Amino acid sequence: MPKQSSAFKALMKEVGQMDTLISTFMNLPACPAWLHERHIYTAIDAHQGQMFGQYHTLSCIIGVIQNGYGGNKKTDNGKTYYSVDKKYAHCNFSEHNNTHGIYFQEYGSNEPFSGGTSVDKDVLRKPRWFCLGGRPVCNLQIQTAIVAEAMGDDSIEMDDTTRNRRKGGFMSFFFEDTADGGYSSLDITQIARNNYHLLPSIFSKSATAIRDARSENIERRLFDPAELTHFENILRLMLVSKVKNGKTCPLIRSRRE
């Protein structure tokens, strides 16, 4: 691809730039939730040029690592040839259990991506979603559904009071603001009740069922406090996909502190 080639040539002009980007990408902290690629751009400081965008830079890095090299030894006296460090080379990011634990897949509807600072028209394509450090807590379809429920999305059935509270409070919850309109006290447990059976890596202990004395129907479930706190933290990572500014991602904040 011409623009991916442009990204490669631009990165090769500055000594050490490719090394730094690859090393940063391959050593990102583990994240058990799926992350949209725009947060990877921010985490690795992906470059954007006049004729190539950040997604071209990320594609370039992925391609170079998977091939084990970039460029051509026979041209420019090898000045535009790059050989990947053996400890990173030939990692197949399409394999879920690859050696480095970095896996991605394309998912969702087409989104606009910048083709470069001098390119007027965006590129429409499906976004890549990344899992870092091994297996995610669930698949992307389940994460998308949980996020929709957490945000009070109109596609999820719930009463209007709950929907309005979630729409107004999920961002405050994400930023750990205690003034979240009751989101933490009312919604977290309910979202957990609806989805705990889909998240066995979080809720490993059986949720205690509280039954109605007359009908024996389950009225509610009680969770282990530590597991519920863990679920809160995972839910914040899941909600990262709905935050436009990649710098707010807890994964990225923790890397830079």
Tab-separated table of N, CA and C in Angstrom, residues 146-156 158 162-168 170 183 191:
chain	number	residue	atom	x	y	z
A	146	ILE	N	-22.348	-5.247	26.686
A	146	ILE	CA	-22.214	-4.763	28.059
A	146	ILE	C	-22.041	-3.249	28.079
A	147	VAL	N	-21.235	-2.729	27.164
A	147	VAL	CA	-21.028	-1.282	27.075
A	147	VAL	C	-22.337	-0.572	26.743
A	148	ALA	N	-23.114	-1.130	25.815
A	148	ALA	CA	-24.404	-0.530	25.464
A	148	ALA	C	-25.327	-0.493	26.675
A	149	GLU	N	-25.351	-1.575	27.443
A	149	GLU	CA	-26.176	-1.614	28.656
A	149	GLU	C	-25.681	-0.600	29.676
A	150	ALA	N	-24.364	-0.513	29.839
A	150	ALA	CA	-23.780	0.409	30.818
A	150	ALA	C	-24.054	1.866	30.484
A	151	MET	N	-24.196	2.169	29.193
A	151	MET	CA	-24.432	3.548	28.747
A	151	MET	C	-25.912	3.899	28.667
A	152	GLY	N	-26.786	2.915	28.899
A	152	GLY	CA	-28.211	3.181	28.752
A	152	GLY	C	-28.625	3.350	27.308
A	153	ASP	N	-27.967	2.611	26.436
A	153	ASP	CA	-28.246	2.732	25.008
A	153	ASP	C	-29.703	2.352	24.708
A	154	ASP	N	-30.269	3.034	23.722
A	154	ASP	CA	-31.676	2.814	23.375
A	154	ASP	C	-31.944	1.408	22.851
A	155	SER	N	-30.882	0.702	22.418
A	155	SER	CA	-31.067	-0.644	21.879
A	155	SER	C	-31.297	-1.685	22.973
A	156	ILE	N	-31.053	-1.304	24.247
A	156	ILE	CA	-31.191	-2.226	25.373
A	156	ILE	C	-32.482	-1.930	26.136
A	158	MET	N	-34.806	-1.345	29.082
A	158	MET	CA	-34.745	-0.952	30.488
A	158	MET	C	-35.742	0.176	30.719
A	162	THR	N	-33.872	4.309	34.707
A	162	THR	CA	-32.548	3.681	34.650
A	162	THR	C	-31.770	4.164	33.437
A	163	ARG	N	-32.457	4.223	32.293
A	163	ARG	CA	-31.782	4.657	31.066
A	163	ARG	C	-31.219	6.069	31.214
A	164	ASN	N	-32.021	6.982	31.731
A	164	ASN	CA	-31.582	8.376	31.876
A	164	ASN	C	-30.438	8.490	32.877
A	165	ARG	N	-30.515	7.705	33.959
A	165	ARG	CA	-29.434	7.753	34.953
A	165	ARG	C	-28.126	7.244	34.354
A	166	ARG	N	-28.209	6.170	33.571
A	166	ARG	CA	-26.986	5.616	32.975
A	166	ARG	C	-26.418	6.545	31.908
A	167	LYS	N	-27.282	7.116	31.099
A	167	LYS	CA	-26.798	8.052	30.077
A	167	LYS	C	-26.107	9.253	30.711
A	168	GLY	N	-26.654	9.696	31.841
A	168	GLY	CA	-26.083	10.873	32.496
A	168	GLY	C	-24.928	10.572	33.430
A	170	PHE	N	-22.640	7.550	33.225
A	170	PHE	CA	-21.556	6.602	32.906
A	170	PHE	C	-20.203	7.285	32.757
A	183	TYR	N	-24.965	6.019	39.866
A	183	TYR	CA	-24.524	4.967	38.936
A	183	TYR	C	-23.801	3.842	39.678
A	191	ILE	N	-25.879	-4.396	36.391
A	191	ILE	CA	-25.168	-4.795	35.167
A	191	ILE	C	-24.421	-6.104	35.410
